[in-house]
Short mmCIF file of C-alpha atoms and ligand atoms in Angstrom, two decimals:
data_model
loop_
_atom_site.label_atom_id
_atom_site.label_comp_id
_atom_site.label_asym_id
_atom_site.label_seq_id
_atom_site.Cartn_x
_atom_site.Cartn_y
_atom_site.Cartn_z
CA UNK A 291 0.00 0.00 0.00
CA UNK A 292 0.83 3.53 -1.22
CA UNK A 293 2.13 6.33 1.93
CA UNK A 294 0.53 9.54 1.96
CA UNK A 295 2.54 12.40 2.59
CA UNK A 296 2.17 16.62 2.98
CA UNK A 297 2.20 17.67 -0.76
CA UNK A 298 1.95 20.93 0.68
CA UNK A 299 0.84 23.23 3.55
CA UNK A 300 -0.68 26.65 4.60
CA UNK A 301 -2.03 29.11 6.94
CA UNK A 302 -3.81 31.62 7.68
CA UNK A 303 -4.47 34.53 10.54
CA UNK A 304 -6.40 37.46 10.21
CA UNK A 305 -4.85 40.39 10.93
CA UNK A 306 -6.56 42.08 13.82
CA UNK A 307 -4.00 41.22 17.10
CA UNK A 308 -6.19 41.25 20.47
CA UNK A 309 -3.55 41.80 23.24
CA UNK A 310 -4.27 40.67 26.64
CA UNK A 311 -4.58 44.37 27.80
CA UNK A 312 -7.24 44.68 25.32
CA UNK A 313 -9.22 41.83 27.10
CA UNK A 314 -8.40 43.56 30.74
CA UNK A 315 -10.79 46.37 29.58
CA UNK A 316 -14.12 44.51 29.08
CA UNK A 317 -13.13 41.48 31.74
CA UNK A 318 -11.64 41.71 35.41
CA UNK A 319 -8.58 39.60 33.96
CA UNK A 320 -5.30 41.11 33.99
CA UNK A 321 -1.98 40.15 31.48
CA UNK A 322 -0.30 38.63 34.41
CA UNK A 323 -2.78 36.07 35.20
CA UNK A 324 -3.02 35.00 31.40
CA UNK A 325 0.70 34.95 30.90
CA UNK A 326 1.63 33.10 33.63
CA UNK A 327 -1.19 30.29 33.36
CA UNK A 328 -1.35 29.74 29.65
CA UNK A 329 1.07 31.37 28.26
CA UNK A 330 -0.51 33.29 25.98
CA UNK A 331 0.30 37.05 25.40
CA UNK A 332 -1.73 37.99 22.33
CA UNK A 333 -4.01 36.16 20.18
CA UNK A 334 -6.20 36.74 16.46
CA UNK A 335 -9.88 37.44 16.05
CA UNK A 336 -11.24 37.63 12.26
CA UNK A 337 -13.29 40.56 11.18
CA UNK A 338 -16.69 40.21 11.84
CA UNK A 339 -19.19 40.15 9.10
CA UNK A 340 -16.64 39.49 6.10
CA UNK A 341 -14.39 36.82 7.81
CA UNK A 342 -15.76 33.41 8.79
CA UNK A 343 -14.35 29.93 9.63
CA UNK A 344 -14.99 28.39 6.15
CA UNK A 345 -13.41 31.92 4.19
CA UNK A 346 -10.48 31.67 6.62
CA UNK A 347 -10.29 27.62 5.81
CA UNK A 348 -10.18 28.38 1.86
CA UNK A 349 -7.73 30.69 2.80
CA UNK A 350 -5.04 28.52 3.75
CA UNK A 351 -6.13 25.80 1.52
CA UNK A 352 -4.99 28.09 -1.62
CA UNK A 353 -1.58 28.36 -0.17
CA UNK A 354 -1.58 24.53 0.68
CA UNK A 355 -2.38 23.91 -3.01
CA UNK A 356 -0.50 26.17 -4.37
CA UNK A 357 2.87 25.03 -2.76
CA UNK A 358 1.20 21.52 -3.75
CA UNK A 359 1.75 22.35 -6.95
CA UNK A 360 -2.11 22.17 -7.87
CA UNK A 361 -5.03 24.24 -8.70
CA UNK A 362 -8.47 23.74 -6.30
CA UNK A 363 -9.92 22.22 -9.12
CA UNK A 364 -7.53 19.72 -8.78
CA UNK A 365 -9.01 18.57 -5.00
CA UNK A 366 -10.42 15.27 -5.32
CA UNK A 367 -11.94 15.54 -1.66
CA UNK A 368 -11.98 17.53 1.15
CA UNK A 369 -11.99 17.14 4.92
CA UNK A 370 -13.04 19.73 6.95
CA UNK A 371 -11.99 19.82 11.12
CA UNK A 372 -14.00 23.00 12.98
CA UNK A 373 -16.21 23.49 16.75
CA UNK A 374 -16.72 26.59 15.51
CA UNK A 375 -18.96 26.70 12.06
CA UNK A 376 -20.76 29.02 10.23
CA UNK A 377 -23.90 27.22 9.90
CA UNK A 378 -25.35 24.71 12.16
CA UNK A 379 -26.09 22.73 9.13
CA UNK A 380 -24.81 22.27 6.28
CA UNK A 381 -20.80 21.82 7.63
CA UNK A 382 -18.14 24.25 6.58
CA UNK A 383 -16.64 21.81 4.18
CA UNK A 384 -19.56 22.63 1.15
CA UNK A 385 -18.79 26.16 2.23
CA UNK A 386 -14.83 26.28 1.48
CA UNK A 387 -15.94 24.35 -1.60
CA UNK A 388 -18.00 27.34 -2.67
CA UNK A 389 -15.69 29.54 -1.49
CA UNK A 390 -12.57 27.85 -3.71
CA UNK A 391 -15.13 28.10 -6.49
CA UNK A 392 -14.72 23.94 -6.64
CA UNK A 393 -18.09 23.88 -7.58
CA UNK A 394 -18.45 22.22 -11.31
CA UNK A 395 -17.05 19.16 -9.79
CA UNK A 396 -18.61 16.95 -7.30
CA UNK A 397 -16.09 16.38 -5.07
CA UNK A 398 -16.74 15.06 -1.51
CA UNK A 399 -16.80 16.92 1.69
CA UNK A 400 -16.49 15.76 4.88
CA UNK A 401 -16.93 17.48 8.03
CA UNK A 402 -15.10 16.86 11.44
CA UNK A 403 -15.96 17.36 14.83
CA UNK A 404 -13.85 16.50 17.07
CA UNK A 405 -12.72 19.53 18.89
CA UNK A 406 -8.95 20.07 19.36
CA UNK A 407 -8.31 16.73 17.87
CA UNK A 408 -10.13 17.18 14.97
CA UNK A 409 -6.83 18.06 12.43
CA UNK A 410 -6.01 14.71 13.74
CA UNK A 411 -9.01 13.12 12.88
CA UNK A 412 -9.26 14.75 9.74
CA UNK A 413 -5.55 14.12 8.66
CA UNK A 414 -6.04 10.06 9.61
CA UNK A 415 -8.97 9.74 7.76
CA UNK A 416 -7.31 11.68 4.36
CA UNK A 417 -4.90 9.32 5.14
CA UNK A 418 -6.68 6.58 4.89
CA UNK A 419 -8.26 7.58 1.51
CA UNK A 420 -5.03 8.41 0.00
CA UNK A 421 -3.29 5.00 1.31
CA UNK A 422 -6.42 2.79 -0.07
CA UNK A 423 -5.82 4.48 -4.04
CA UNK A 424 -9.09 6.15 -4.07
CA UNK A 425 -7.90 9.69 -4.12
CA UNK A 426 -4.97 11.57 -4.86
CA UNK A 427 -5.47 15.15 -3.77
CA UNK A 428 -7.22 15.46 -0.14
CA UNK A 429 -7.79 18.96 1.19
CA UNK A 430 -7.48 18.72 4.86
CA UNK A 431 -8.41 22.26 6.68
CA UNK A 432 -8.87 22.90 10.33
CA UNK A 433 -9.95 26.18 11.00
CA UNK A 434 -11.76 27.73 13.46
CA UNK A 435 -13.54 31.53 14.11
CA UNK A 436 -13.86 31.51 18.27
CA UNK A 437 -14.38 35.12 18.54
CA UNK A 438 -17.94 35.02 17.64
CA UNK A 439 -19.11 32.57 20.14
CA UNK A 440 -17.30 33.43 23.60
CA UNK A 441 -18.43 35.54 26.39
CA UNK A 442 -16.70 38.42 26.72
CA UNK A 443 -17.92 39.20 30.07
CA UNK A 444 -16.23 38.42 33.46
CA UNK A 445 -18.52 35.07 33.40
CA UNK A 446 -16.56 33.53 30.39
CA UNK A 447 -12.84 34.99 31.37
CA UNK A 448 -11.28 30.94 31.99
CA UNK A 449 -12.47 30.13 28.62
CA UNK A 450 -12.57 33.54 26.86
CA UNK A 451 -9.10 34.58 27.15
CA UNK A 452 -7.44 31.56 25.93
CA UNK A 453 -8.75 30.82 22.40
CA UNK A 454 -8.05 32.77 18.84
CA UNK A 455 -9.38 32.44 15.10
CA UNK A 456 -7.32 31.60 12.69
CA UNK A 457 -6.95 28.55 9.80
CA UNK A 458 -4.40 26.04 8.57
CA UNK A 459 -4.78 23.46 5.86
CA UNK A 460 -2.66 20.73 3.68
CA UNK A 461 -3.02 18.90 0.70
CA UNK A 462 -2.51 14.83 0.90
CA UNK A 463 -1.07 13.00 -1.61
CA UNK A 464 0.59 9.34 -2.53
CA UNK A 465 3.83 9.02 -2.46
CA UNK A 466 5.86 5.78 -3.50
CA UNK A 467 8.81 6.77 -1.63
CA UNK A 468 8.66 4.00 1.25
CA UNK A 469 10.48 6.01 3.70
CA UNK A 470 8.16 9.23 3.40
CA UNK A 471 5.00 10.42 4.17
CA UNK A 472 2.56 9.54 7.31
CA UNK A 473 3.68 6.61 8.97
CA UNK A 474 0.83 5.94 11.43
CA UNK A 475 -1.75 7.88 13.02
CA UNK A 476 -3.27 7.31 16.38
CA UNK A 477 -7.09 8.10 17.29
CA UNK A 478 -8.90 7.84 21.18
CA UNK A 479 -11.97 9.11 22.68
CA UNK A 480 -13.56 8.62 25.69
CA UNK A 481 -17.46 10.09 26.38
CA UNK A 482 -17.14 9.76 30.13
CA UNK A 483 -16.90 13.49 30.41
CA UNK A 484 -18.40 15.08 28.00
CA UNK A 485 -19.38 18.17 29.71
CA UNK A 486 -16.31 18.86 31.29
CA UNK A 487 -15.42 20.94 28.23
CA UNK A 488 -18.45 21.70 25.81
CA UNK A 489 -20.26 23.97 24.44
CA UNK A 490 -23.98 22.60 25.32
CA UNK A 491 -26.67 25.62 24.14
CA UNK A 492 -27.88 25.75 22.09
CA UNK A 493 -28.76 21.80 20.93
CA UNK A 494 -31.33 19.01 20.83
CA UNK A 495 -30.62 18.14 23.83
CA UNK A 496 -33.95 19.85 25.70
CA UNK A 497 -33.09 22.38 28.52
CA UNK A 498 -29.74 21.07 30.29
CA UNK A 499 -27.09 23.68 31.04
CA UNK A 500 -23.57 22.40 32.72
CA UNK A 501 -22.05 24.48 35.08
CA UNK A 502 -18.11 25.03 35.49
CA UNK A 503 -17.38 21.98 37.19
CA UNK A 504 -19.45 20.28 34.73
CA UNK A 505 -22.78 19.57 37.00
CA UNK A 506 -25.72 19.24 35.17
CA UNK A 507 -28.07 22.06 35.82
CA UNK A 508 -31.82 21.12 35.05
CA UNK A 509 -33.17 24.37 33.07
CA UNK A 510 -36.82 23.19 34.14
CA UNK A 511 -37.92 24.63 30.82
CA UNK A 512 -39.49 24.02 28.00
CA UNK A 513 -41.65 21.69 29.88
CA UNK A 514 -41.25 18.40 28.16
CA UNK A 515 -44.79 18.12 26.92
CA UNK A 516 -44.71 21.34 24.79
CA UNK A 517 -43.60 21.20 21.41
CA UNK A 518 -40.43 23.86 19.45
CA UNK A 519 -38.36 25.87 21.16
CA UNK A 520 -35.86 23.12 22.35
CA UNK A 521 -33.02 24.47 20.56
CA UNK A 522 -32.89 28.07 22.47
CA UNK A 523 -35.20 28.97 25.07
CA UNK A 524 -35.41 32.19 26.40
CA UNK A 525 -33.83 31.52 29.94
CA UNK A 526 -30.72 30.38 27.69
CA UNK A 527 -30.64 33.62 26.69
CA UNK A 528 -31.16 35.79 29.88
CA UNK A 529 -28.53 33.81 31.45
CA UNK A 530 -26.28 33.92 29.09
CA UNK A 531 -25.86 29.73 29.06
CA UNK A 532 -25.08 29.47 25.12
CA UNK A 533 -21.35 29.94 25.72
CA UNK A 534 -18.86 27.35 26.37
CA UNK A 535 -18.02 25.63 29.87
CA UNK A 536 -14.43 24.19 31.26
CA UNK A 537 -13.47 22.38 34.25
CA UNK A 538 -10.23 23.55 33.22
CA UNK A 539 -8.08 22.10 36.37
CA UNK A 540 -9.79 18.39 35.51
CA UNK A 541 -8.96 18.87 31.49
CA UNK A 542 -5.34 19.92 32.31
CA UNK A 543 -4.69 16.71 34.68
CA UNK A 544 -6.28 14.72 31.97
CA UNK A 545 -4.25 16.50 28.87
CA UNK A 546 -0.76 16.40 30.62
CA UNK A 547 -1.46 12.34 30.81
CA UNK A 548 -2.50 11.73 27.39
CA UNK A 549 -0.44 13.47 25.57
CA UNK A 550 2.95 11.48 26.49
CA UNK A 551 0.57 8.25 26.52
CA UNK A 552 -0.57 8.87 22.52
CA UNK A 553 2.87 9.82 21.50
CA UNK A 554 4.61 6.86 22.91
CA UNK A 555 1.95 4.65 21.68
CA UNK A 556 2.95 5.78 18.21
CA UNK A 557 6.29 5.67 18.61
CA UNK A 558 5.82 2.34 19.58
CA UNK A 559 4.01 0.98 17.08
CA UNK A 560 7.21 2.23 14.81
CA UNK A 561 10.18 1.03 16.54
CA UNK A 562 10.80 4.81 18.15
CA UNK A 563 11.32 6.79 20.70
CA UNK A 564 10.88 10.72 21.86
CA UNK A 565 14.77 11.02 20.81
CA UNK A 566 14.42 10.02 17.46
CA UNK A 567 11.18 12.89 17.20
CA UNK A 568 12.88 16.13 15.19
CA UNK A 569 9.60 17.96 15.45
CA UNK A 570 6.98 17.73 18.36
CA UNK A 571 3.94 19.97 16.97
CA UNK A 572 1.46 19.62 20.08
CA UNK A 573 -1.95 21.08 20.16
CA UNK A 574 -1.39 24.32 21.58
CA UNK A 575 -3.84 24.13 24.64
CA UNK A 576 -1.90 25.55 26.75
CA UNK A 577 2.24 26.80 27.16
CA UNK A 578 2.09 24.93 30.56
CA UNK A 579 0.93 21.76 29.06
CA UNK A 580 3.21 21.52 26.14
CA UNK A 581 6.42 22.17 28.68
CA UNK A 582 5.07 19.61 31.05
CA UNK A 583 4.61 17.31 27.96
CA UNK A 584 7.90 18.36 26.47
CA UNK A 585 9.49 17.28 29.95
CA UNK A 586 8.22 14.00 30.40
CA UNK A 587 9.66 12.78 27.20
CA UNK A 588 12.70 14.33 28.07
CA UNK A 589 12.16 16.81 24.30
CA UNK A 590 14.85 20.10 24.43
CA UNK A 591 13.67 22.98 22.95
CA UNK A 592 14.43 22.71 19.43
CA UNK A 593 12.42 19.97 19.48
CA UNK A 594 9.22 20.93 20.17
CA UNK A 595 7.31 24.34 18.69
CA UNK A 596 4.93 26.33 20.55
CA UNK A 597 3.38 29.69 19.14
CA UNK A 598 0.30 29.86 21.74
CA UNK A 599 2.31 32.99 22.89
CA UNK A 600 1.03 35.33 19.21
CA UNK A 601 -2.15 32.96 18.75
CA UNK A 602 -4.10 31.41 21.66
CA UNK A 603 -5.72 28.23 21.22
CA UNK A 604 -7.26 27.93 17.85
CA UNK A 605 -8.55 24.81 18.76
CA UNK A 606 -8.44 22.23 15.05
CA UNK A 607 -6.80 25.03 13.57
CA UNK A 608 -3.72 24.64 15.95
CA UNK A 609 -1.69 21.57 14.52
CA UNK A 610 -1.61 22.98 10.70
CA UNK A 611 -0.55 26.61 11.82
CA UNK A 612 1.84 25.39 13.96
CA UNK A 613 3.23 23.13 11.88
CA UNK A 614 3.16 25.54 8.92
CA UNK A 615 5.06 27.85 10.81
CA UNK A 616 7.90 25.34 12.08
CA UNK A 617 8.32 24.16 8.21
CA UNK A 618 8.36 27.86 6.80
CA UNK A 619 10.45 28.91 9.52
CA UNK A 620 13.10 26.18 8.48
CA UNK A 621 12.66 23.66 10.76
CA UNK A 622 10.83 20.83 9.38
CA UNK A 623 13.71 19.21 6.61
CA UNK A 624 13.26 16.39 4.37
CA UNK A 625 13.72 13.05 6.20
CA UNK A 626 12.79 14.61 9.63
CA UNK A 627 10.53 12.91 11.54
CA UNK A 628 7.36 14.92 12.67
CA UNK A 629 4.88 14.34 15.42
CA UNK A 630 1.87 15.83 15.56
CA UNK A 631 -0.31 15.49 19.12
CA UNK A 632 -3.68 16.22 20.30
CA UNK A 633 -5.90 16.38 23.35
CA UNK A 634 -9.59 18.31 23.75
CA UNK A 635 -12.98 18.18 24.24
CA UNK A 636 -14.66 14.90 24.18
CA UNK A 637 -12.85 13.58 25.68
CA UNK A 638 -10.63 12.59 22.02
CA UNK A 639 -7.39 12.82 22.13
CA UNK A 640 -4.80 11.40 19.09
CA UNK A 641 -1.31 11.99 17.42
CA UNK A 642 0.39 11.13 13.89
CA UNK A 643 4.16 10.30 12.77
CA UNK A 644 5.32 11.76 9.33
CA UNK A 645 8.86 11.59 8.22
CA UNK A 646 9.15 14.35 6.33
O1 UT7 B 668 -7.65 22.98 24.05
C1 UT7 B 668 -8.56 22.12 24.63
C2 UT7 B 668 -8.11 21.59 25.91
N1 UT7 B 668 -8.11 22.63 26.90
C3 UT7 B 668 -7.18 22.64 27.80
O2 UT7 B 668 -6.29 21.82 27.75
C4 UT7 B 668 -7.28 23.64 28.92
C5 UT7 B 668 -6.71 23.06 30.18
N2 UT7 B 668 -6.83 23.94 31.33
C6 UT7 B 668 -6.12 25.07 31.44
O3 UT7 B 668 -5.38 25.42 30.55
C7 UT7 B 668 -6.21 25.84 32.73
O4 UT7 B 668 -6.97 25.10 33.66
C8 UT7 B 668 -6.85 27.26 32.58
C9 UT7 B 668 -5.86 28.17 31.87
C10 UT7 B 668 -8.13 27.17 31.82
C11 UT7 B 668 -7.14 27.87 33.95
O5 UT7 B 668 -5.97 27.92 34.72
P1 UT7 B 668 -5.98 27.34 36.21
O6 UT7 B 668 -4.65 27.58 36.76
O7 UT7 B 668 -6.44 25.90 36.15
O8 UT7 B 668 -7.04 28.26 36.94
P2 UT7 B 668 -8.43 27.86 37.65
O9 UT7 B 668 -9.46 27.53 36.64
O10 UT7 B 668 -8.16 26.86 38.72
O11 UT7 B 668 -8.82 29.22 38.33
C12 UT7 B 668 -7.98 29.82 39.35
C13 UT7 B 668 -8.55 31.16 39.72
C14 UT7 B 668 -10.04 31.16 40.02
O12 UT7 B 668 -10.28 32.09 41.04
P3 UT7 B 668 -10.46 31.62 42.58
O13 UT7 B 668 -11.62 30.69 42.56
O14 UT7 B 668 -9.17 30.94 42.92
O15 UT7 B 668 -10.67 32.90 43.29
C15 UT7 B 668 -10.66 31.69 38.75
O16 UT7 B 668 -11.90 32.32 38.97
O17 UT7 B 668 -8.38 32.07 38.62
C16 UT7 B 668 -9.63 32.68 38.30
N3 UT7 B 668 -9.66 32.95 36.87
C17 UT7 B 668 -9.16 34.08 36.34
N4 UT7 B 668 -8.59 35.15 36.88
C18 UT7 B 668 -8.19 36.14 36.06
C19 UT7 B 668 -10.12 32.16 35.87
N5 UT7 B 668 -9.93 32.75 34.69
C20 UT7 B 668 -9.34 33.95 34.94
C21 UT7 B 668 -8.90 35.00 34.14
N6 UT7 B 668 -8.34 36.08 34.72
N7 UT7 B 668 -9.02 34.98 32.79
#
């Protein structure tokens, strides 16, 4: 069976920078608190009302094409990783597709939702496709637009200040050079704790909110023998409960553990270990996570890139910048060996091996 390998990648942030101090004057935060638990000094929000999470996506998938050496046209399918979509239905994948004007051919699009993970997801399953012969040219985007869904009040500061907008995308092809390409992806999830990190309002769900620690908070309304209405009810939006929730102590314990576990389980699988890794591209969740991660498998610093410092967490979006940014920035080379790790909502948590 045929590899798959990165044909060619891109990214994309929009241009407005939102500063910590700049979150200090609608939110009793401060840049201390930010910096010194996450890391993060600045991040990107896209401009409302012209920018979205699919234009962003199509974005960065021109660049990955074009240093792929093809035309959009030339996409045979397309995989599309968000939590944060324009439309509740249909998925941002159709949307790119539009937007890269890929629409005289019927190509498939797939749409991925699996949080954080979800470039991992995404890239195993293009993967997949590639590796089995039926296509040659997957479009793999994650992308995400959090600036339009967080609450911007004191209320949302633990989740609020930590996540940015931006897009980052590669294009998937075979390669018959055994020693090249993706050499095994990894894929977990576990439902136990959903709510832990989610984003629950509005849904089908029928008048649950979660709390911060994740308790289930009965919303008593609409009573369950009226019909409509279940998606958003008015108390939903009095309180303000259609914004995401984190436990974020419990996610941290759990990220810090799987991380290390995925990444040695790949490794594994190929004979490996962290020494032989030239490139550790981690989700960027969090600055303390990535150096706790980074320690336990003994990584020095040129072996591991973080840029959570200029961009936040952009959730599915995070891998491809990243690792855009370590390749354009010199530091990916032929023949290196790449690893690419996730951990997020779900719970799902995954990683991939590429030599380069
Ligand atoms: O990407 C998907 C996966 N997500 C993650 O991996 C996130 C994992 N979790 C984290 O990164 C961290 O838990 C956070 C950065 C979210 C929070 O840091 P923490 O050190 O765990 O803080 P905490 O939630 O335990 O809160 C400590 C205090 C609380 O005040 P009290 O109760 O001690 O008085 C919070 O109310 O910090 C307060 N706080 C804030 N203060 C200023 C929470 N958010 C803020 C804020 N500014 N933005």
């Amino acid at each position: 069976m045929q590899r798959s390998k990165i044909a060619g990648i891109g990214y994309y942030v929009p241009e407005r920078i939102v500063k910590n101090e700049e979150l200090t004057k609608v939110m009793d935060t401060t840049d201390e608190w930010i910096q010194e638990r996450t890391g993060i000094q600045e991040r990107r929000y896209g401009k409302k009302h012209e920018e979205t999470t699919s234009s962003m996506g199509a974005k960065a998938a021109r660049i990955a094409c074009e240093r792929a050496g093809i035309t959009p046209d030339e996409v045979d399918f397309i995989v599309f990783a968000t939590l944060s979509p324009d439309y509740y239905f249909p998925g941002c994948g159709v949307l790119m597709q539009r937007e890269l004007g890929i629409t005289h051919k019927e190509v498939g699009a797939l749409d991925i939702r699996n949080q954080c993970t979800g470039f991992i997801y995404a890239l195993s399953i293009a993967d997949q496709f590639v590796k089995t012969g039926m296509y040659k040219n997957v479009l793999v985007v994650g992308s995400e637009m959090h600036s339009m869904g967080l609450d911007f009040s004191t209320r949302g500061r633990n989740v609020t200040v930590i996540f940015g907008d931006g897009a980052g995308a590669v294009i998937l092809q075979p390669t018959d050079d055994p020693n090249r390409g993706i050499l095994t992806t990894k894929l977990h999830s576990d439902g136990t704790y959903a709510e832990k990190l989610a984003f629950i309002n509005p849904g089908a769900h029928g008048g649950y909110h979660y709390d911060k620690m994740g308790e289930a908070v009965d919303l008593g309304y609409p009573p369950a023998d009226t019909y409509g209405e279940i998606f958003l009810t008015p108390r939903m939006v009095q309180e303000g409960l259609y914004y995401p929730n984190m436990e974020g102590q419990f996610v941290f314990k759990l990220a810090v553990q799987k991380f290390p576990e995925v990444i040695r389980e790949a490794l594994d699988e190929m004979g490996l270990t962290p020494a032989d890794i030239s490139m550790l591209i981690p989700h960027q969740a969090n600055l303390r996570i990535s150096q706790f991660v980074q320690k336990t498998l003994r990584l020095s610093d040129d072996q591991v890139w973080n840029n959570i410092q200029r961009f936040g967490n952009t959730t599915a979006a995070s891998v491809p910048i990243a690792l855009c940014e370590a390749w354009e920035a010199g530091k990916i080379k032929e023949g290196d060996l790449v690893c690419l790790a996730a951990f997020g909502s779900g719970f799902t948590w995954g990683s991939a091996l590429i030599r380069w």
